[in-house]
Every structure is written in C-alpha cells, then in structure tokens.
Phi, psi and omega in degrees: 000304179292354175268324181292313171315327187275313192294316182316306191301325192283330188298306184305305187295328176291337185266339165307300190300312190297304196296324177295319169296323182287316189301292169318303184306318177295319169309301189300332173302302176332300188291327179283331184283336174285310183279016170266332181241328195271111196301327194289331181292314199281326170294310182321311172295312204281335181272334167292307175271330174258359167071034174259171199232160172286174178293129170080358180276125172266129193244128159268129185234132181285132191277152177305146169302163188264149185284135186300136180283166172294156168269166183290333174288335172286307169336306190287333178281001185272000000 
C-alpha cells in the first residue's frame, strides 16, 4: 500500500511537471510564430538581445549594482 501511495504521488508530480512544460512549450511556439511574422516582435528582440537602436535614438545603459559586501555578522561567524 505504501508503494502504491508513493507511485501515485510520483505520478501526480509528473503530471504537474508535464503541464508546466507544455505551457512553457506553448509560450515558445507563440514566440516563434510572432518572430516569424510580427515586425514589432522582431524589433523588440533585436533591441533587447543585440542592443540595436533606431536612428537618432540614444540608449542609456545603467551599470550593474555593486555586489553586497559581507556583513559584520558574517565576518564574525567565521
């Protein structure tokens, strides 16, 4: 009986994971379709991934925030 319950719980987890992966896959399919046909989607990806800009446009890039220094407590715990 214990093994049955374990397998049943495993099956439910697999079903949930399968549903999540199917949803993610559908999102990728939609993104691919839009990149094949929608000029606005293509422009958005080019701007984000390739850092392209339009003529006359100025792009400001903020630096990454500095890494947090170790706190006094963390230093004392060593």
